[in-house]
Short mmCIF file of C-alpha atoms and ligand atoms in Angstrom, two decimals:
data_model
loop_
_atom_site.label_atom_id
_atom_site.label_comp_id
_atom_site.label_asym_id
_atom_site.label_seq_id
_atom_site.Cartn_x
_atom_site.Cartn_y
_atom_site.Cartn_z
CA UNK A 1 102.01 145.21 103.23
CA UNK A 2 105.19 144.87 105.01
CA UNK A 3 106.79 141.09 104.43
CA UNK A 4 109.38 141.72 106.52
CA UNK A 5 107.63 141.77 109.76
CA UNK A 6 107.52 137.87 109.31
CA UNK A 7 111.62 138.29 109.45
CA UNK A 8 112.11 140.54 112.53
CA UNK A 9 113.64 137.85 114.66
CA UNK A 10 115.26 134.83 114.97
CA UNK A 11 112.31 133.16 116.24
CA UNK A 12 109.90 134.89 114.41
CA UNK A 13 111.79 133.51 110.94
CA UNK A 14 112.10 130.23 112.40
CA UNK A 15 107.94 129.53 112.86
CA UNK A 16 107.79 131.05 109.60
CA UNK A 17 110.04 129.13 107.33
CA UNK A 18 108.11 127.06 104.92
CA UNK A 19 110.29 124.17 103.79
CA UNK A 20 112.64 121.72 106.40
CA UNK A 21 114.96 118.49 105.69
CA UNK A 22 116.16 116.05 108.36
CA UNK A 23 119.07 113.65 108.60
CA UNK A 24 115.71 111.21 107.66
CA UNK A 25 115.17 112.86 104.00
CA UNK A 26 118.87 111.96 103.25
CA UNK A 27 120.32 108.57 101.83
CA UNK A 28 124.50 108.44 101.16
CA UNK A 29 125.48 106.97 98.13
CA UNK A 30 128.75 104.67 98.44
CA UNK A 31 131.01 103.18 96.53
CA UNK A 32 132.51 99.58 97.81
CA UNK A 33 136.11 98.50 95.70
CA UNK A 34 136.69 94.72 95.65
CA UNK A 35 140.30 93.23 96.38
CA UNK A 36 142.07 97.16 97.94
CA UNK A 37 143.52 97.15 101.53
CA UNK A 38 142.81 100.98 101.94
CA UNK A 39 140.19 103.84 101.75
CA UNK A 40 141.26 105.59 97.96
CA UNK A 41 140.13 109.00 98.48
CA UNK A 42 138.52 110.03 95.17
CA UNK A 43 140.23 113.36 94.13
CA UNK A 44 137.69 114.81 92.25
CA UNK A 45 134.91 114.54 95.43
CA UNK A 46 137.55 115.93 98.55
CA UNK A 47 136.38 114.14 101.53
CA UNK A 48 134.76 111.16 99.64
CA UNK A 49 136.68 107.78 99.32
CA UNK A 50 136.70 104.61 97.61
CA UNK A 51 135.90 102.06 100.70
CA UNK A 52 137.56 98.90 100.92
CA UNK A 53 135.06 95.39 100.70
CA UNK A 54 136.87 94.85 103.98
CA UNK A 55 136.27 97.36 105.44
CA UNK A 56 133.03 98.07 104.47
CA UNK A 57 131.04 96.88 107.84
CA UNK A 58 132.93 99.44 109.74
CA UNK A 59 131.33 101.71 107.81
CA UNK A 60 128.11 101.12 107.95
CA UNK A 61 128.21 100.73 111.72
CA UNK A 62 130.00 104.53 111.44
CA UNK A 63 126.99 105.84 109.35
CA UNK A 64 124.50 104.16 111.57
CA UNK A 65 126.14 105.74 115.03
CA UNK A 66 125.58 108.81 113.22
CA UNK A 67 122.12 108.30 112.32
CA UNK A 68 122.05 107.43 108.73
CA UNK A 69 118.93 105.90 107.86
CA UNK A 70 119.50 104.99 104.03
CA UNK A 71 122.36 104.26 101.93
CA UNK A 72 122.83 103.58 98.05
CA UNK A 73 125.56 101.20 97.10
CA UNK A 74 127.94 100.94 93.91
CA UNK A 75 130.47 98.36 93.49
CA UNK A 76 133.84 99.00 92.01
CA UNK A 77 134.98 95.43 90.00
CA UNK A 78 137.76 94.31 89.08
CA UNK A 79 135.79 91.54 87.59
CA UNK A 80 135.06 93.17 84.23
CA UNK A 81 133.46 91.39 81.20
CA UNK A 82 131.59 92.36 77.99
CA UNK A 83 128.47 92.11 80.17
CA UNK A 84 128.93 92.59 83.57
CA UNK A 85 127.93 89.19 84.41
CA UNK A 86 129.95 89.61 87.76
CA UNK A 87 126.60 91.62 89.00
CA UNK A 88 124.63 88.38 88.73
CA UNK A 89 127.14 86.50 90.27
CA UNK A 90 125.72 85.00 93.81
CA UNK A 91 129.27 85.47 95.19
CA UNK A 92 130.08 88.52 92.97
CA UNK A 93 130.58 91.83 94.54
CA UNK A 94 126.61 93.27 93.90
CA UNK A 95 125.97 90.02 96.46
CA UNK A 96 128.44 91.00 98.63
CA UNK A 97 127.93 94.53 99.31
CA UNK A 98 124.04 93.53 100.42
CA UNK A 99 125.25 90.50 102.31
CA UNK A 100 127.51 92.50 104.28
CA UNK A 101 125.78 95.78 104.53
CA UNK A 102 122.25 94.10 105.91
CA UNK A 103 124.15 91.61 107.96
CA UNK A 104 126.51 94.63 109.91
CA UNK A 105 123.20 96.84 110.19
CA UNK A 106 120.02 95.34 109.85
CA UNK A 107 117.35 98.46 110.04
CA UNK A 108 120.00 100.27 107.23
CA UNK A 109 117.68 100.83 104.29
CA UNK A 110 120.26 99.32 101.76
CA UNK A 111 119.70 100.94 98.00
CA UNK A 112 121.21 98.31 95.66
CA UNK A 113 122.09 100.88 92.36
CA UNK A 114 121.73 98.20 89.57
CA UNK A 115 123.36 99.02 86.56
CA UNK A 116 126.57 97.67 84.46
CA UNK A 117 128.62 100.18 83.97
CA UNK A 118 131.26 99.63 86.96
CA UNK A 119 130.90 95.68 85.34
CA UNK A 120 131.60 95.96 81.72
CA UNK A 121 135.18 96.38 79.81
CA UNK A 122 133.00 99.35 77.72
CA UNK A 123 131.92 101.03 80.66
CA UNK A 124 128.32 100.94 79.00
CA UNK A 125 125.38 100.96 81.54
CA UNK A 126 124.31 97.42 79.22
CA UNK A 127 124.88 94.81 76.92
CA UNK A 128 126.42 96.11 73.47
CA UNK A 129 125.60 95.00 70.44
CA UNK A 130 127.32 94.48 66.51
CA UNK A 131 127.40 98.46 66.42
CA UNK A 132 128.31 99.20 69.84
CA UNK A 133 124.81 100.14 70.46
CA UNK A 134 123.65 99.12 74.29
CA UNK A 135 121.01 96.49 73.54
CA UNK A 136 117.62 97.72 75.61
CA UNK A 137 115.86 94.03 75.35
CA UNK A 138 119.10 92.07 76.01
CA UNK A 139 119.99 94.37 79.18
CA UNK A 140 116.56 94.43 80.17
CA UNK A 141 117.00 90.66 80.97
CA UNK A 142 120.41 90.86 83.15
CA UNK A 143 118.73 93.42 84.67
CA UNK A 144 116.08 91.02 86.12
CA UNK A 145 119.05 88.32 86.99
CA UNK A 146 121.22 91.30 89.20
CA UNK A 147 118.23 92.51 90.93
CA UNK A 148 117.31 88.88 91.76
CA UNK A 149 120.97 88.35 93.02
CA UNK A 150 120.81 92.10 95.09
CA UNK A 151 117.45 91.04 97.14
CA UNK A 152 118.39 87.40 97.78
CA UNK A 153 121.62 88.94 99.15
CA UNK A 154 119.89 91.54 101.38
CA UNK A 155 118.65 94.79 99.51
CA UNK A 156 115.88 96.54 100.85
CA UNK A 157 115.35 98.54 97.24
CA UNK A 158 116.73 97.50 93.55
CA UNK A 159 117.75 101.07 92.26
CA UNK A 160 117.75 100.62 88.35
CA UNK A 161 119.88 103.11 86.93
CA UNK A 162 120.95 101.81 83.63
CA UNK A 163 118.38 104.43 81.93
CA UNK A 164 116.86 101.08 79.57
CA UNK A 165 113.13 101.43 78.37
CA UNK A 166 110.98 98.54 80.09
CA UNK A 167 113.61 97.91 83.16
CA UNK A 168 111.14 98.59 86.16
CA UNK A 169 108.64 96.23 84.76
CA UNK A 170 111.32 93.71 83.57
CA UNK A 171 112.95 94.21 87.40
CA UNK A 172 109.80 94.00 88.76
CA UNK A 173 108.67 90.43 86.98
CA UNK A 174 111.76 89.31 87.91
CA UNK A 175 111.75 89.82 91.29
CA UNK A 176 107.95 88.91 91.67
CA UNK A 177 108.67 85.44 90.06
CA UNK A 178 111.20 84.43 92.69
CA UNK A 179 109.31 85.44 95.31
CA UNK A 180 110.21 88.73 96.50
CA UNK A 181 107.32 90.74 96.03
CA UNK A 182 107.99 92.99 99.14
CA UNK A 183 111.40 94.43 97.28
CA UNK A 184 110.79 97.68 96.48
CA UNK A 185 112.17 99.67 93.67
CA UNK A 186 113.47 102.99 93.55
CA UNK A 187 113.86 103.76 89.59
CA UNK A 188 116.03 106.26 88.34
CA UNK A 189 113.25 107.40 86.69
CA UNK A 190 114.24 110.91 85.05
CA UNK A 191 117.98 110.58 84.54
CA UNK A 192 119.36 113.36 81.75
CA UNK A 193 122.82 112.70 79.98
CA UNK A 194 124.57 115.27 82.63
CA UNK A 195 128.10 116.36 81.99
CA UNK A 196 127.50 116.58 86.58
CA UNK A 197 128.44 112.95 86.06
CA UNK A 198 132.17 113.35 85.61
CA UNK A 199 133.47 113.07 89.06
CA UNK A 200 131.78 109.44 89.62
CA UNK A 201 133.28 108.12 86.70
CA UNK A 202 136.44 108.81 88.33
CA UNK A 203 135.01 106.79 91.49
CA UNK A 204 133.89 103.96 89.42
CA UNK A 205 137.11 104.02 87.64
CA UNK A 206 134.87 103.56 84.21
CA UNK A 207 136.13 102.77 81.23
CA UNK A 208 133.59 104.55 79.52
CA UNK A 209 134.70 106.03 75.96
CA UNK A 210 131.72 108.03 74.05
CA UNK A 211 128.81 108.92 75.93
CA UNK A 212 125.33 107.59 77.16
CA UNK A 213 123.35 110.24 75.18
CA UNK A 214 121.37 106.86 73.16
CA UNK A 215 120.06 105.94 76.23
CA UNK A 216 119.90 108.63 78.71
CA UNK A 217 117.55 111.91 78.46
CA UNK A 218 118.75 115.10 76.73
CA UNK A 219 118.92 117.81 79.32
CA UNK A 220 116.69 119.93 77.63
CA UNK A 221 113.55 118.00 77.66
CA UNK A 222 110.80 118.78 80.30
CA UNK A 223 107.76 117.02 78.90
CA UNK A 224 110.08 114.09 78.06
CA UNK A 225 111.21 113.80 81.48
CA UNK A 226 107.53 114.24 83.15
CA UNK A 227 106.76 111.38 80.48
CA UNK A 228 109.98 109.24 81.62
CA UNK A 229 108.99 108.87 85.12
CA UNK A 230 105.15 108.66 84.65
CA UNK A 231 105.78 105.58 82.46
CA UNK A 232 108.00 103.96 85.24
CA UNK A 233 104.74 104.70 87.70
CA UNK A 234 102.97 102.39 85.49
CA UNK A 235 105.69 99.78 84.93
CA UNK A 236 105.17 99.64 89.15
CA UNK A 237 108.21 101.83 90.43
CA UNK A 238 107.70 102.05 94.08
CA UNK A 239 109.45 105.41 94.03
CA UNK A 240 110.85 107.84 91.52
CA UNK A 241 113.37 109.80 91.36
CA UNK A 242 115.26 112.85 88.74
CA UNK A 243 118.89 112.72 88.55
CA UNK A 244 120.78 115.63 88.59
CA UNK A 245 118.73 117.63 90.95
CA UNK A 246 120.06 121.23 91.54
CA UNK A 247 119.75 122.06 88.10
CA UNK A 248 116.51 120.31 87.28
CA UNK A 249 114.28 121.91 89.78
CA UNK A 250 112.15 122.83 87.61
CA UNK A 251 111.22 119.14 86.59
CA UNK A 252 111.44 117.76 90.36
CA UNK A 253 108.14 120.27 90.55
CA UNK A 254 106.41 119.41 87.43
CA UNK A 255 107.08 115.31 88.63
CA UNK A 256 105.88 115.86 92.16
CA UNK A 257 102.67 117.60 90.71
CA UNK A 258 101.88 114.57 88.34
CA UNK A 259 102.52 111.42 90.60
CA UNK A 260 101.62 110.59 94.59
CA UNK A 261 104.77 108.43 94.31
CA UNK A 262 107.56 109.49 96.68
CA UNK A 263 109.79 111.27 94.40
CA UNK A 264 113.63 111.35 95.13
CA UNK A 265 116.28 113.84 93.61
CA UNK A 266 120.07 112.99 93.43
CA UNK A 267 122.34 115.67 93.99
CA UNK A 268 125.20 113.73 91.85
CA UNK A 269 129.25 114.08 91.98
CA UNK A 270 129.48 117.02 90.22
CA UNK A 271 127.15 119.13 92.12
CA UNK A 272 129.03 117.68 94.92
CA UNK A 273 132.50 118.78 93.50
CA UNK A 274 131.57 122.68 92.51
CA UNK A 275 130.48 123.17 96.02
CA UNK A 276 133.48 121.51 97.42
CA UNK A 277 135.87 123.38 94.85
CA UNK A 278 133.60 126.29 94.92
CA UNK A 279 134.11 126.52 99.09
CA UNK A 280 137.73 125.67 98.62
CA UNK A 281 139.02 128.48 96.32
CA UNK A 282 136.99 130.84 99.20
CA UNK A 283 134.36 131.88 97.07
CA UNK A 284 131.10 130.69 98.55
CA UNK A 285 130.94 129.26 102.11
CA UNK A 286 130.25 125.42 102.06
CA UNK A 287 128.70 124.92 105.44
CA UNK A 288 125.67 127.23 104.48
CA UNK A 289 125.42 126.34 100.27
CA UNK A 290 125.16 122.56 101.17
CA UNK A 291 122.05 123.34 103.53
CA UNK A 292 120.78 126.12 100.92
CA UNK A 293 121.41 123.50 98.39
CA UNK A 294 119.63 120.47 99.98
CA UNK A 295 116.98 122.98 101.12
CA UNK A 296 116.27 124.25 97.78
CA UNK A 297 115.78 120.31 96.33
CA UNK A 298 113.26 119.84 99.09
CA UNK A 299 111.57 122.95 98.45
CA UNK A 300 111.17 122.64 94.52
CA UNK A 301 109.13 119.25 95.50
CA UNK A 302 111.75 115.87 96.35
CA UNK A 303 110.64 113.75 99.41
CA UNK A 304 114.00 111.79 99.63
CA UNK A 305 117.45 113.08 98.90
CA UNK A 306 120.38 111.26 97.89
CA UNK A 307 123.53 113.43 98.52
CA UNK A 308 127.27 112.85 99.35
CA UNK A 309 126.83 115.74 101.91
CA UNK A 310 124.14 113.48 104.20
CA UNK A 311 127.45 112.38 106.61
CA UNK A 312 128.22 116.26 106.77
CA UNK A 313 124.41 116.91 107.73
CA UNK A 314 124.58 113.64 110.17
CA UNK A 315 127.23 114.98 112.21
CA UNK A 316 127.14 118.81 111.94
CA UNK A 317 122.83 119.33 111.97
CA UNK A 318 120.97 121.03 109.14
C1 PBG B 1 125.46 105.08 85.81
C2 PBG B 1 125.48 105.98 86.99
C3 PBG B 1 125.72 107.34 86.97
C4 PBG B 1 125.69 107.79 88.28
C5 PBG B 1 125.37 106.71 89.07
N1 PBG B 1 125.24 105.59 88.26
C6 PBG B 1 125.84 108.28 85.86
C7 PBG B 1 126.55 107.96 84.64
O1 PBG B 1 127.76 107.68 84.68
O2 PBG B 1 125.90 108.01 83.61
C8 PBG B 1 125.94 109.22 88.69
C9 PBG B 1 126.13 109.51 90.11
C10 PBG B 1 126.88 110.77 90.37
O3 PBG B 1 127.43 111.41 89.45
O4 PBG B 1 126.93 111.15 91.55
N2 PBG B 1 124.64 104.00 85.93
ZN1 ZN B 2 125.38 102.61 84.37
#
């Protein structure tokens, strides 16, 4: 046997070549700052910035021109409280971002990521309680109020993210009971305490002190995380997804062979930053790890990718 007459040519390894992505795998998370005149680049993600509510629409008409199909959207408040009530707000900036995002583009698939964290004085993805515990039951029920407040406002999917026990079926009930039973949600389904977080919590500006290790899965866990997402199936996620996803291959595989959900994988800030740092300092070259990268997420079993890279893909091809 000689594998390498399959890689003689050019065209010969192009018919061959098992695994593909598109521009239409790819949604781009953003993050939307209330009451800022400018675009605050985010130092620890070159080439990402902080977008101004005002400027927002111009955006999403930019990402739609270059064929963006899907984006996920944070808010950074400046309306902080003990619980982030600001998210359930009607006029608060969670409303806002939908309102304007599926006003300016319609056919944008607009994520809503529906957590706390960017809401709360702690910086906790929930409600704490007398020991500075996050409360699961007590979150579970803003929960429910926010993602009511994200699909009256616009949002195609509620993207829970908080990492609570019970939130897809609490999120689901919710949204069920007033009426929008065609809102779909996207559950952060498998999401590990990752130290790949740290670059985000610069772009949220949290005030996180302490860590989310009560609440979020320890890295080291496989049957845990298969477990995770298959309970979210039954709570009635739409679609599931395992956050990070470059180190966590392994479990994208193991999920995709034990659901016929659409599974996502995130490739999150800090994956983002060693390639950017990485391709910086001249060590690796960025245009070809960021296509190896999203390749390799594809290939170990993720449908969907979310990924800071998908404008990079959008205008320069996979
Ligand atoms: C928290 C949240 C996190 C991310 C999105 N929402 C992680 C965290 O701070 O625990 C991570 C995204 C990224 O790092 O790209 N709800
Ligand atoms: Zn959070």
């Amino acid at each position: 046997m000689r594998p390498r007459r399959l890689r003689r040519t050019p065209a010969l390894r192009s018919i061959f070549q098992e695994t593909h992505f598109t521009l239409n795998d790819l949604v781009l998370p953003i993050f939307v700052e209330e009451d800022i005149d400018d675009f605050v680049p985010i130092t620890s993600m070159p080439g990402i910035n902080r977008i101004p509510e005002s400027k927002l629409a111009g955006e999403i008409e930019r990402y739609a021109r270059a064929g963006i199909k899907s984006i996920m959207t944070f808010g950074v408040s400046h309306h902080l409280d003990e619980v982030g009530s600001d998210t359930w707000n009607e006029n608060g900036l969670v409303a806002r971002i939908n309102r304007i995002c599926k006003q300016t583009v319609p056919e944008m698939v607009v994520m809503s990521d529906t957590c706390f964290c960017e809401y709360t004085t702690h910086g906790h993805c929930g409600v704490l309680d007398d020991c500075a515990e996050v409360n699961n039951d007590a979150t579970l029920v803003n929960l429910g109020l926010q993602a009511v407040v994200a699909a009256q406002a616009g949002a195609d999917f509620i993207a829970p993210s908080a990492a609570m026990d019970g939130q897809v079926k609490a999120i689901r009930s919710a949204l069920d009971e007033a009426g929008f039973t065609n809102i779909g949600i996207m559950s952060y389904s498998t999401k590990f305490a990752s130290a790949l977080y740290g670059p985000i919590r610069e772009a949220g500006g949290s005030a996180l002190k302490g860590n989310r290790n009560g609440y979020q899965m320890n890295p080291m866990n496989r049957l845990e995380a298969i477990r995770e997402s298959l309970l979210d199936e039954a709570e009635g996620a739409d679609a599931l997804m395992v956050k990070p996803a470059g180190a966590y291959l392994d479990i994208i595989r193991d999920i995709r062979g034990a659901t016929k959900l659409p599974l996502a994988a995130y490739q999150v800030s800090g994956e983002y930053a060693m390639i950017k740092f990485g391709a910086a300092a001249g060590a690796i070259d960025e245009h070809r790890v960021v296509r190896e990268s999203l390749g390799a997420i594809k290939r170990a079993g993720a449908d969907l990718i979310f990924t800071y890279f998908a404008m990079d893909i959008a205008k320069h091809g996979v």
